[in-house]
Amino acid sequence: MSRKLIIGSSGQIGTELVIELRKIHGSDNIIAADIRKPIDEVLFGGPFEEINVLDKARIKEVILKYKIDEVYILAALLSATAEKKPDLAWKLNMEGLFNVLDLAKEKVINKIFWPSSIAVFGPSTPNRNTPQQTIMEPTTVYGISKLAGERWCEYYYNKFGIDVRSIRYPGLISYKSLPGGGTTDYAIEIFHHAIKHKNYVCFLEKNMGLPMMYMDDAIRATIELMNADVSKISVRCSYNISGLSFSPFEIAEQIKKVIPEFDVSYNPDFRNEIAKSWPSQINDQVARKDWRWKPNVDLEQMTEIMLKQLKVVLV
Ligand code: AKB
């Protein structure tokens, strides 16, 4: 049985990926790892190891201890934090990837998942229906690190035959775990504020449309990509995947259908400039063709799930 190590298991994607993979493969086969303590469900639901993604020796020690053959590297600084801490962002986002790519090169592991982002695109990229292959001139520290990472993934595949797979995640919406330091974080905050305070001051402008996705779809995409037969994988940098696309105004209107008194105002800050540089809607034809990717959850369904679930947690 193949064992998997999830580095960054206390983060937004890591939390839900560990829970889902444990359901599929059994708790003992999914090793959660982070420098931060995870939520109880992850901590007590199976093995947890403290790992700093910058510590290659420690990663190797845990891999050998559990006889792991697949690693998911989810530890990263997101777009807004990366603008404030560019040196740390570059170090964490790049060195973490290299540590794991090199362990694959040394044949300590067989397969890697590494997340990229729609942040690899920039202002010169076509804003709508953004193709898999297009102009990529990111203007953010995070986007530059993700684009460089994509090139390195493809390089390690071409040069050393490393089976590394990747997705360009859009903004991810979930109720189980909070994001931290991203530009798309508003799309989760808005739900928390709608329930708790009935008002929200949005840090993006009203009509700033961005690509988004409900977390269940993102987790399923990750698992489907990793399970896909190797012959189906034609992209070794990172796949575009598309779910939803909405602006702060559009999501607020959806929420108002359930909470009519909800009031939103707009006070754009530096994150609005980041958002402006990204596409508003992505073309994912290649992922659909290669490994039959298809999103399930639309804006209405997502709003309904988020409000229902968060009411239970927050009220
Ligand atoms: C961010 O906003 O930085 C992330 C992303 C789009 O990768 N959610």
Coordinates of C-alpha atoms and ligand atoms in Angstrom, one line a residue:
M1 CA 0.0 0.0 0.0
S2 CA 1.4 3.4 -1.0
R3 CA 1.8 5.9 1.9
K4 CA 1.4 9.6 1.4
L5 CA 3.0 12.5 3.2
I6 CA 1.1 15.8 3.3
I7 CA 3.4 18.7 4.1
G8 CA 1.4 21.8 5.1
S9 CA -1.4 19.7 6.6
S10 CA -2.5 22.5 8.9
G11 CA -3.3 24.9 6.0
Q12 CA -6.5 25.4 4.1
I13 CA -6.0 22.7 1.5
G14 CA -3.9 20.4 3.6
T15 CA -6.6 20.1 6.3
E16 CA -9.2 18.9 3.9
L17 CA -6.9 16.8 1.7
V18 CA -5.7 14.8 4.7
I19 CA -9.2 14.1 5.9
E20 CA -10.3 13.0 2.4
L21 CA -7.3 10.9 1.7
R22 CA -7.6 9.1 5.0
K23 CA -11.2 8.2 4.2
I24 CA -10.0 6.7 0.9
H25 CA -6.7 5.0 1.9
G26 CA -7.0 4.5 5.6
S27 CA -5.7 6.7 8.4
D28 CA -2.4 5.0 8.9
N29 CA -1.4 5.5 5.3
I30 CA -1.7 9.3 5.3
I31 CA 0.9 11.1 7.3
A32 CA 0.0 14.7 8.1
A33 CA 3.0 17.1 8.6
D34 CA 3.4 20.8 9.4
I35 CA 5.2 23.2 11.7
R36 CA 1.9 24.2 13.1
K37 CA -0.5 22.0 15.1
P38 CA -3.4 20.9 12.9
I39 CA -7.1 20.8 13.9
D40 CA -8.0 17.9 16.2
E41 CA -9.6 15.9 13.4
V42 CA -6.3 15.8 11.6
L43 CA -4.1 15.5 14.8
F44 CA -6.0 12.6 16.3
G45 CA -7.3 11.0 13.1
G46 CA -3.9 9.5 12.1
P47 CA -0.2 10.0 12.2
F48 CA 1.1 13.6 12.5
E49 CA 4.8 14.7 12.3
E50 CA 6.3 18.1 12.9
I51 CA 8.1 19.1 9.7
N52 CA 9.6 22.3 8.5
V53 CA 9.5 22.1 4.7
L54 CA 12.9 23.9 4.6
D55 CA 14.5 21.0 6.6
K56 CA 15.3 18.4 3.9
A57 CA 16.9 15.9 6.4
R58 CA 13.8 15.9 8.5
I59 CA 11.5 15.3 5.5
K60 CA 13.7 12.4 4.5
E61 CA 13.7 11.0 8.0
V62 CA 9.9 11.0 8.1
I63 CA 9.7 9.5 4.6
L64 CA 12.0 6.6 5.6
K65 CA 10.2 6.1 8.9
Y66 CA 6.8 5.5 7.2
K67 CA 8.1 4.1 3.9
I68 CA 6.3 7.0 2.0
D69 CA 6.3 7.0 -1.7
E70 CA 4.1 10.1 -2.5
V71 CA 4.6 13.6 -1.2
Y72 CA 2.2 16.6 -1.4
I73 CA 4.0 19.9 -0.7
L74 CA 1.3 22.4 0.4
A75 CA 3.4 24.7 2.6
A76 CA 3.6 28.1 1.0
L77 CA 3.2 31.8 1.6
L78 CA 0.2 33.2 -0.3
S79 CA 0.0 36.3 -2.4
A80 CA -0.8 39.0 0.1
T81 CA 1.7 37.8 2.7
A82 CA 4.3 37.2 0.1
E83 CA 4.2 40.9 -0.9
K84 CA 5.0 41.8 2.7
K85 CA 7.7 39.2 3.1
P86 CA 9.2 38.7 -0.3
D87 CA 12.5 37.0 0.8
L88 CA 10.7 34.5 3.0
A89 CA 8.1 33.8 0.4
W90 CA 10.8 33.1 -2.3
K91 CA 12.7 30.9 0.2
L92 CA 9.8 28.9 1.4
N93 CA 8.0 28.5 -1.9
M94 CA 11.1 27.5 -3.8
E95 CA 13.4 25.7 -1.3
G96 CA 10.5 23.6 -0.1
L97 CA 9.8 22.4 -3.6
F98 CA 13.5 21.7 -4.3
N99 CA 13.8 19.7 -1.2
V100 CA 11.1 17.3 -2.3
L101 CA 12.1 17.3 -6.0
D102 CA 15.6 16.3 -5.0
L103 CA 14.3 13.5 -2.7
A104 CA 12.5 12.2 -5.8
K105 CA 15.7 12.5 -7.8
E106 CA 17.5 10.5 -5.2
K107 CA 14.7 7.9 -5.6
V108 CA 13.6 8.3 -1.9
I109 CA 10.0 8.9 -3.2
N110 CA 8.2 8.2 -6.5
K111 CA 5.5 10.8 -7.0
I112 CA 4.9 14.5 -6.0
F113 CA 2.0 16.9 -5.9
W114 CA 2.8 20.6 -5.9
P115 CA 0.2 23.3 -6.1
S116 CA 0.5 26.2 -8.5
S117 CA -2.0 29.1 -8.7
I118 CA -3.8 31.4 -11.1
A119 CA -1.2 33.9 -9.8
V120 CA 1.2 32.7 -12.5
F121 CA -0.7 34.9 -14.9
G122 CA -0.3 38.6 -15.1
P123 CA -1.8 41.8 -16.5
S124 CA -0.7 40.9 -20.1
T125 CA -2.5 37.5 -19.9
P126 CA -5.9 37.3 -21.7
N127 CA -8.3 38.1 -18.8
R128 CA -11.2 35.8 -19.8
N129 CA -11.1 32.2 -21.0
T130 CA -7.4 32.2 -20.1
P131 CA -5.8 29.3 -22.0
Q132 CA -3.5 26.6 -20.6
Q133 CA -0.6 28.0 -22.6
T134 CA -0.5 31.8 -22.9
I135 CA 1.4 34.9 -21.9
M136 CA 2.7 34.6 -18.3
E137 CA 4.2 37.8 -16.8
P138 CA 3.2 37.7 -13.2
T139 CA 3.8 40.9 -11.2
T140 CA 3.5 39.5 -7.7
V141 CA 6.2 37.8 -5.6
Y142 CA 3.9 34.8 -5.1
G143 CA 3.1 34.6 -8.8
I144 CA 6.8 34.8 -9.8
S145 CA 7.6 31.9 -7.3
K146 CA 4.8 29.8 -8.6
L147 CA 5.8 30.3 -12.3
A148 CA 9.4 29.5 -11.4
G149 CA 8.2 26.4 -9.6
E150 CA 6.2 25.3 -12.6
R151 CA 9.2 25.6 -14.8
W152 CA 11.3 23.5 -12.3
C153 CA 8.6 20.8 -12.1
E154 CA 8.6 20.4 -15.8
Y155 CA 12.4 20.5 -15.9
Y156 CA 12.7 17.7 -13.3
Y157 CA 10.1 15.6 -15.3
N158 CA 12.0 16.1 -18.6
K159 CA 15.5 15.7 -17.2
F160 CA 15.1 13.1 -14.4
G161 CA 11.7 11.5 -15.2
I162 CA 10.2 12.7 -11.9
D163 CA 6.4 12.1 -11.8
V164 CA 5.4 15.5 -10.5
R165 CA 1.9 16.7 -11.0
S166 CA 0.3 20.1 -10.4
I167 CA -2.8 22.3 -10.5
R168 CA -3.2 26.0 -10.9
Y169 CA -5.7 26.5 -8.0
P170 CA -8.1 29.4 -8.2
G171 CA -9.3 31.0 -4.9
L172 CA -10.6 28.1 -2.7
I173 CA -13.8 28.4 -0.6
S174 CA -14.3 26.2 2.4
Y175 CA -15.9 26.3 5.8
K176 CA -13.7 23.7 7.6
S177 CA -10.4 25.7 7.5
L178 CA -9.5 29.3 7.1
P179 CA -7.2 30.6 4.4
G180 CA -4.3 32.8 5.4
G181 CA -2.7 35.6 3.5
G182 CA -4.3 35.3 0.1
T183 CA -6.0 37.8 -2.1
T184 CA -9.1 35.6 -2.6
D185 CA -9.6 35.2 1.2
Y186 CA -12.3 37.8 1.0
A187 CA -14.6 35.2 -0.5
I188 CA -14.5 33.2 2.8
E189 CA -14.4 36.2 5.1
I190 CA -17.6 37.6 3.5
F191 CA -19.5 34.5 4.7
H192 CA -18.2 34.7 8.3
H193 CA -19.1 38.4 8.5
A194 CA -22.5 37.9 6.9
I195 CA -23.4 35.4 9.6
K196 CA -21.7 37.1 12.6
H197 CA -22.1 40.8 11.9
K198 CA -24.5 41.1 8.9
N199 CA -22.1 43.5 7.3
Y200 CA -18.7 43.4 5.6
V201 CA -16.1 45.8 4.3
C202 CA -14.5 44.2 1.3
F203 CA -10.8 44.8 0.5
L204 CA -11.4 44.3 -3.3
E205 CA -13.5 46.5 -5.5
K206 CA -17.1 45.7 -6.2
N207 CA -16.7 44.2 -9.7
M208 CA -13.4 42.5 -9.3
G209 CA -14.2 39.1 -10.9
L210 CA -11.8 36.3 -10.0
P211 CA -11.6 32.5 -10.6
M212 CA -12.8 30.6 -7.5
M213 CA -13.7 27.0 -6.6
Y214 CA -15.5 25.2 -3.8
M215 CA -13.0 23.2 -1.8
D216 CA -14.7 19.8 -2.4
D217 CA -14.1 20.2 -6.1
A218 CA -10.5 21.3 -5.6
I219 CA -9.8 18.2 -3.4
R220 CA -11.4 15.9 -5.9
A221 CA -9.4 17.5 -8.7
T222 CA -6.2 16.9 -6.7
I223 CA -7.0 13.3 -6.1
E224 CA -8.2 12.6 -9.7
L225 CA -5.0 14.1 -11.1
M226 CA -2.8 12.1 -8.8
N227 CA -4.8 8.9 -9.6
A228 CA -4.8 9.5 -13.4
D229 CA -2.8 7.1 -15.5
V230 CA 0.6 8.5 -16.3
S231 CA -0.2 8.2 -20.1
K232 CA -3.0 10.8 -19.6
I233 CA -0.7 13.5 -18.2
S234 CA 0.3 15.8 -21.0
V235 CA 1.1 18.9 -18.8
R236 CA 4.1 18.7 -16.4
C237 CA 4.2 22.4 -15.4
S238 CA 0.6 22.8 -14.0
Y239 CA -3.0 22.3 -15.2
N240 CA -5.6 25.1 -15.4
I241 CA -8.8 24.1 -13.7
S242 CA -11.9 26.2 -13.5
G243 CA -14.8 26.1 -11.2
L244 CA -16.7 29.4 -10.5
S245 CA -16.0 33.0 -11.4
F246 CA -17.6 35.8 -9.4
S247 CA -17.0 39.3 -8.1
P248 CA -17.6 40.6 -4.5
F249 CA -20.8 42.1 -5.7
E250 CA -22.1 38.9 -7.2
I251 CA -21.3 36.8 -4.1
A252 CA -22.9 39.5 -1.9
E253 CA -26.1 39.3 -3.9
Q254 CA -26.2 35.5 -3.5
I255 CA -25.8 35.8 0.3
K256 CA -28.5 38.5 0.4
K257 CA -31.0 36.0 -1.0
V258 CA -30.6 34.2 2.3
I259 CA -29.7 37.1 4.6
P260 CA -31.6 40.1 3.1
E261 CA -30.2 42.6 5.6
F262 CA -26.6 41.9 4.8
D263 CA -24.7 45.1 4.0
V264 CA -21.5 45.2 2.0
S265 CA -19.2 48.2 1.5
Y266 CA -16.0 48.4 -0.5
N267 CA -12.6 49.8 0.7
P268 CA -10.0 48.3 -1.8
D269 CA -6.4 48.0 -0.4
F270 CA -3.1 46.7 -1.9
R271 CA -4.8 43.3 -2.5
N272 CA -7.0 44.9 -5.2
E273 CA -3.9 45.6 -7.3
I274 CA -2.9 41.9 -7.0
A275 CA -6.4 40.8 -8.0
K276 CA -6.4 43.3 -10.9
S277 CA -3.3 41.5 -12.3
W278 CA -5.0 38.1 -12.4
P279 CA -7.5 36.7 -14.9
S280 CA -11.2 36.6 -14.1
Q281 CA -12.0 33.3 -15.7
I282 CA -9.9 30.3 -16.8
N283 CA -10.1 27.9 -19.6
D284 CA -9.6 24.3 -18.4
Q285 CA -10.1 22.3 -21.7
V286 CA -6.8 20.5 -21.3
A287 CA -7.5 19.1 -17.8
R288 CA -11.0 18.2 -19.0
K289 CA -9.5 16.3 -22.0
D290 CA -6.5 14.7 -20.2
W291 CA -8.0 13.4 -16.9
R292 CA -11.7 14.2 -17.4
W293 CA -11.8 17.1 -14.9
K294 CA -15.2 18.6 -14.3
P295 CA -16.4 20.9 -11.5
N296 CA -19.6 20.0 -9.6
V297 CA -20.5 22.9 -7.4
D298 CA -21.9 26.2 -8.8
L299 CA -22.3 29.6 -7.1
E300 CA -25.7 29.0 -5.7
Q301 CA -24.9 25.5 -4.3
M302 CA -21.7 26.8 -2.7
T303 CA -23.4 29.8 -1.1
E304 CA -26.1 27.5 0.4
I305 CA -23.5 25.0 1.7
M306 CA -21.3 27.8 3.2
L307 CA -24.1 29.6 5.0
K308 CA -25.6 26.3 6.3
Q309 CA -22.4 24.9 7.6
L310 CA -20.9 28.1 9.0
K311 CA -24.2 28.8 10.9
V312 CA -23.6 25.5 12.8
V313 CA -19.9 26.4 13.5
L314 CA -20.3 30.1 14.2
V315 CA -23.6 30.6 15.9
Ligands
AKB1 C1 -4.2 33.7 -3.1 O1 -5.1 34.5 -3.1 O2 -3.0 34.1 -2.9 C2 -4.4 32.3 -3.3 C3 -4.2 31.9 -4.8 C4 -5.2 32.4 -5.8 O3 -3.3 31.2 -5.1 N1 -5.7 31.9 -2.9

